[in-house]
Coordinates of C-alpha atoms in Angstrom, one line a residue:
X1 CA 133.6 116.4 216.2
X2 CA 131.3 114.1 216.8
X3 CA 127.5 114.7 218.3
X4 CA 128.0 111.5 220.6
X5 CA 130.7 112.3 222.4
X6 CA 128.9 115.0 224.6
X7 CA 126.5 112.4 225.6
X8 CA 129.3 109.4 226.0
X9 CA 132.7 111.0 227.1
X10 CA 135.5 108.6 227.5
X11 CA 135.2 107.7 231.0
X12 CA 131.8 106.7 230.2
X13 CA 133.1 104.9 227.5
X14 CA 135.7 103.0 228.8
X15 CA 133.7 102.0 232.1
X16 CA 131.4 99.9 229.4
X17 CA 134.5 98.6 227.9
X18 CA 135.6 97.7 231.0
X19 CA 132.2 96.0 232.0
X20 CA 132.2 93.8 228.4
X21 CA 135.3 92.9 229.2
X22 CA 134.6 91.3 232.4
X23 CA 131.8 89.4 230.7
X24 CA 134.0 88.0 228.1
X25 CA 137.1 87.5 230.0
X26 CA 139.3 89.4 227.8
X27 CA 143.0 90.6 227.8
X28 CA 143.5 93.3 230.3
X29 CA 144.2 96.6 228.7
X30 CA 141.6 95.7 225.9
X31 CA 138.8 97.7 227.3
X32 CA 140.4 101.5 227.1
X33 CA 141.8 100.2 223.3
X34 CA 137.9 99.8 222.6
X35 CA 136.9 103.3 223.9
X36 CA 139.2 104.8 221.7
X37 CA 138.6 103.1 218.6
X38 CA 135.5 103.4 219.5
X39 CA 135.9 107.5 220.2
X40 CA 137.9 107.6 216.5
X41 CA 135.4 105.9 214.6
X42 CA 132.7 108.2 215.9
X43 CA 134.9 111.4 215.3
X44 CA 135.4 109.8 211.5
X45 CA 131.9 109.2 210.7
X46 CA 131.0 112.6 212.0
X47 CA 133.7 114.2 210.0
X48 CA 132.3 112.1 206.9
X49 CA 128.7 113.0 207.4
X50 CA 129.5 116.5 208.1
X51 CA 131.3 116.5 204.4
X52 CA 128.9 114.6 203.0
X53 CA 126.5 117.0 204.0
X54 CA 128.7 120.1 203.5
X55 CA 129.0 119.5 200.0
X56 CA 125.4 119.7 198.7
X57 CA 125.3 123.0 200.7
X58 CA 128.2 124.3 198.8
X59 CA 126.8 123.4 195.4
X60 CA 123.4 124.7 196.0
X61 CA 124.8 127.7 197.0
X62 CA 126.9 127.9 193.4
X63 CA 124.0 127.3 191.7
X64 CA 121.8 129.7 193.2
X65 CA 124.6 132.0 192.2
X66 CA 124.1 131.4 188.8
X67 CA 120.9 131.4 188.5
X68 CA 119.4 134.0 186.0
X69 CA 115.8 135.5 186.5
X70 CA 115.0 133.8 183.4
X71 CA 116.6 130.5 185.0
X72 CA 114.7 130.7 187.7
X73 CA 111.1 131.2 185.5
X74 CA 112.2 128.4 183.6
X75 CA 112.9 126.2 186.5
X76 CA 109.6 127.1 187.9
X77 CA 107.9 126.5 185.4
X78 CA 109.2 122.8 184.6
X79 CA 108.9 122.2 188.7
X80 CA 107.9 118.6 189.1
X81 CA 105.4 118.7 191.9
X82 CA 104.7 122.0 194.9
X83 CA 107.6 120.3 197.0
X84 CA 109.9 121.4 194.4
X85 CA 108.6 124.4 193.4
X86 CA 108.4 125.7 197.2
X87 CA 111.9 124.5 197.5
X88 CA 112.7 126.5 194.8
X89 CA 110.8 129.7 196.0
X90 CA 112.6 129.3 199.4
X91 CA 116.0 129.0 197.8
X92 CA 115.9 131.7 195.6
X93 CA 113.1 134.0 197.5
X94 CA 115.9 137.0 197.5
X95 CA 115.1 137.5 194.3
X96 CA 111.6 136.8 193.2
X97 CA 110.2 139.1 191.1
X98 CA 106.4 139.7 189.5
X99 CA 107.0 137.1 186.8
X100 CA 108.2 134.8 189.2
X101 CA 105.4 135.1 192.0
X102 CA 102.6 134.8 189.1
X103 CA 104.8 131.5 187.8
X104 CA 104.7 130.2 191.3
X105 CA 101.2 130.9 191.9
X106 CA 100.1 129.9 189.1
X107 CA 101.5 126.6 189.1
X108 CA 100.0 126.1 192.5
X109 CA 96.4 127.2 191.1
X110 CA 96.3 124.7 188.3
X111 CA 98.7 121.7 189.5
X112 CA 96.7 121.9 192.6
X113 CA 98.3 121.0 195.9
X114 CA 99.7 117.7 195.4
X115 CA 100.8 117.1 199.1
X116 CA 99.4 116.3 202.6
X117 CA 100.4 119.4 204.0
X118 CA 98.1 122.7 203.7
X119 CA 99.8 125.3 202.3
X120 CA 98.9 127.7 204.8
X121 CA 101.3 125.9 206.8
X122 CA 104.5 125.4 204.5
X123 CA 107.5 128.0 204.9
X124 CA 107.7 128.1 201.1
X125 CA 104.1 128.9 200.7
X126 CA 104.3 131.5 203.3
X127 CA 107.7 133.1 201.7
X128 CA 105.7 133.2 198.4
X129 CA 103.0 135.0 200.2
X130 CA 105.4 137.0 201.9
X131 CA 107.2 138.0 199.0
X132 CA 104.1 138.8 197.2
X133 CA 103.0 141.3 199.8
X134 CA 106.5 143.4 199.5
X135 CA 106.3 143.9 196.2
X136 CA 102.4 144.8 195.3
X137 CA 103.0 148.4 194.8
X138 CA 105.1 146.7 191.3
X139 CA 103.3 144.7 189.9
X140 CA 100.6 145.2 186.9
X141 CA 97.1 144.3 186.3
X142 CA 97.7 141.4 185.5
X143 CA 99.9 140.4 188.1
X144 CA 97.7 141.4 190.5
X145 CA 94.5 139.4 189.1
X146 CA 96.4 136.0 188.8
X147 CA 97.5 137.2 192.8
X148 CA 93.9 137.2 193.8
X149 CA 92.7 134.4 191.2
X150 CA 95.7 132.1 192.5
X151 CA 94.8 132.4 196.1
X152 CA 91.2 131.9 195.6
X153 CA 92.2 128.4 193.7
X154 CA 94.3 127.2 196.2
X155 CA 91.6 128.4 199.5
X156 CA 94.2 130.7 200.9
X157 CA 92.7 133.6 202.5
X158 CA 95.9 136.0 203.0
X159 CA 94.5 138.3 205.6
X160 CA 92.2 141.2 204.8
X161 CA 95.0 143.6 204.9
X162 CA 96.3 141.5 202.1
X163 CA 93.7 141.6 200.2
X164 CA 92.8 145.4 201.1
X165 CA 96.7 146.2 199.7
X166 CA 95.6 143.8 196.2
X167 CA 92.6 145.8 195.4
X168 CA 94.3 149.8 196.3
X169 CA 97.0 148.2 193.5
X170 CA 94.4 147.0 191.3
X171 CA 92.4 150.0 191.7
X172 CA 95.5 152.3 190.8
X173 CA 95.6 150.0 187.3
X174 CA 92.0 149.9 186.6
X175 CA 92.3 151.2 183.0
X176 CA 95.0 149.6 181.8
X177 CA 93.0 146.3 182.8
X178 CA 92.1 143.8 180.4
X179 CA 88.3 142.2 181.0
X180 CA 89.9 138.9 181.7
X181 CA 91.8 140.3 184.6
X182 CA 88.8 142.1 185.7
X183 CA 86.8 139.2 186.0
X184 CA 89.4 137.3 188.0
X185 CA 89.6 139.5 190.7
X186 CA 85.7 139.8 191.4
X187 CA 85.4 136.0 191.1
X188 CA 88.4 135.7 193.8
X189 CA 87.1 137.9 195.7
X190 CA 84.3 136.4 195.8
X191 CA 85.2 132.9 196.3
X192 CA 87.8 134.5 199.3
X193 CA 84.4 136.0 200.8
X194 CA 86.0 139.7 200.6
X195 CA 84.1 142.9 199.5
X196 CA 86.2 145.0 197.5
X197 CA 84.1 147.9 198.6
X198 CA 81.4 149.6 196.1
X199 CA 83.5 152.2 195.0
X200 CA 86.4 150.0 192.9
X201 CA 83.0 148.1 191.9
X202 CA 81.9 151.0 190.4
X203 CA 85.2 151.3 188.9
X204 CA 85.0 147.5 187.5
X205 CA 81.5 148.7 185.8
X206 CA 82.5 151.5 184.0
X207 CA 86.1 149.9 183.1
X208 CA 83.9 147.2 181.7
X209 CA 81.2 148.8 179.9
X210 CA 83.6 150.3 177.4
X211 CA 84.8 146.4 176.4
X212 CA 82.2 144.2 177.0
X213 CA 82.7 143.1 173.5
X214 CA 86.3 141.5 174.4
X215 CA 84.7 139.2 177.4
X216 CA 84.1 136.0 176.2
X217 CA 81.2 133.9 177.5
X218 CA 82.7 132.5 180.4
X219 CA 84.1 135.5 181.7
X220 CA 80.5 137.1 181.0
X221 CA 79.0 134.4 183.0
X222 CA 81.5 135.1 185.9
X223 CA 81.1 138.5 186.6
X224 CA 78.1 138.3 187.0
X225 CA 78.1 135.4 189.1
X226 CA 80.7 137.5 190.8
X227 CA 78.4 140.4 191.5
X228 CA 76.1 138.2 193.1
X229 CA 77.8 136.9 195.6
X230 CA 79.3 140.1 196.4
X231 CA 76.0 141.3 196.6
X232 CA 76.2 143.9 193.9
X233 CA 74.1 145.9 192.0
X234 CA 75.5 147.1 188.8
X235 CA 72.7 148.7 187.7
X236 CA 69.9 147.5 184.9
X237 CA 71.6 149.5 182.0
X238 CA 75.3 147.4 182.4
X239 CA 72.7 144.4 182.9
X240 CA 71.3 145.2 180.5
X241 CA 74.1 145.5 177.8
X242 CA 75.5 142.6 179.4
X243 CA 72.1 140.3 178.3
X244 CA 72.3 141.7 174.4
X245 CA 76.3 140.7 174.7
X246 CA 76.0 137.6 175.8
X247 CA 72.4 137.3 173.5
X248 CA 75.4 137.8 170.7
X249 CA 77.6 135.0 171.9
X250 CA 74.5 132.4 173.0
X251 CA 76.1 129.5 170.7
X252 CA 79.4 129.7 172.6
X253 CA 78.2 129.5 176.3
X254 CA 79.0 126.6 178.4
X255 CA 76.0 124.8 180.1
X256 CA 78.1 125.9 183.3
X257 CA 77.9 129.0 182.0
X258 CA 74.2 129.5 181.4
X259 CA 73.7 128.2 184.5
X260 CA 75.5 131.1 186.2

């Protein structure tokens, strides 16, 4: 039972009884006493560790059980630091869902990564990812722009194709989008260096000259900061309409916000 014994059978073992036993001068017979105690002992603590061990497995397993999808939002949610809530995402990845991804991620986005280790590199982070990925052709407008604004916060490029498979989603969605949702995936895109391509740009535009009344400054200030960097032209007449909206809502801008 034990992982020493490969490396120390019981010859082995006796032979250095046997050799502290010449060095002390003890009773004969003493030595091969010693290699099996010493053999029993081993076997015991292995035994105990392998319990010891055995039973946190067994309980984590009954309590990922039991675990309701609203559990499981609730315990991501009220995770204590990315260690935890990556531990949780691995132990329970089988059944993630939408509202669980968009928890996850956004937890990341605004607690920030609080360890030493990118999280490019953690199995968690890259079953999140993963998981994420499967499930795109699900998820709503909203889902999908807290995907893309999540990943941008964290510096996680996911791959083009990745980001490709967001945007066809997003694109599918486009009407049913809220400006705010809008907004975060140019500004994502953006800060992930990715083109969307001109024609769901286009699509953004018109989507957003119908409601330019619901963005509020700073989400004014971003998509246009947004189609700058994507190197965009929206044309003057949504610029246009964009500078009497935000002429409207002057008093409420951010310095940050005038500034972009």
């Amino acid at each position: 039972h034990s992982p020493l014994l490969p490396a120390f059978p019981m010859p082995v073992l006796a032979a250095a009884a046997r050799a502290w036993h010449k060095a002390h001068k003890m009773p004969r017979g003493v030595p091969v006493v010693i290699a099996i105690v010493a053999v029993v002992l081993a076997c015991q603590l292995c035994r105990k560790c392998s319990e010891a061990f055995a039973f946190p497995r067994q309980l984590s397993r009954k309590k990922r059980a039991r675990v309701t999808p609203q559990e499981l939002t609730g315990h991501l949610k009220s995770a204590q630091s990315s260690n935890h809530l990556l531990f949780l995402v691995e132990e329970n990845a089988h059944m993630l869902n939408q509202h669980h991804i968009s928890t996850a991620l956004r937890w990341l986005a605004k607690g920030a990564n609080d360890t030493d280790v990118s999280l490019s590199d953690d199995p968690g982070f890259l079953t999140l990812v993963g998981r994420t990925s499967e499930q795109l052709d699900t998820f709503r407008a909203q889902a999908l722009a807290t995907v893309l604004w999540s990943l941008a916060k964290v510096e996680h490029h996911p791959g083009d194709g990745f980001l490709r498979a967001v945007i066809r989603a997003s694109a599918r969605q486009i009407s049913s989008s809220q400006p705010h949702d809008l907004v975060q995936s140019l500004w994502a895109c953006a800060r992930l260096e990715y083109h969307p391509g001109d024609k769901f740009l286009v699509a953004v535009v018109r989507r957003s000259a119908d409601s330019l009344a619901q963005f509020d400054p700073m989400d004014l200030a971003n998509l246009l900061w947004s189609f700058a960097r994507l190197n965009f032209h929206p044309g003057d007449s949504f610029l246009e309409a964009i500078l009497v909206e935000s002429g409207r809502k002057v008093s409420r801008f951010a310095p940050v916000d005038i500034a972009n």
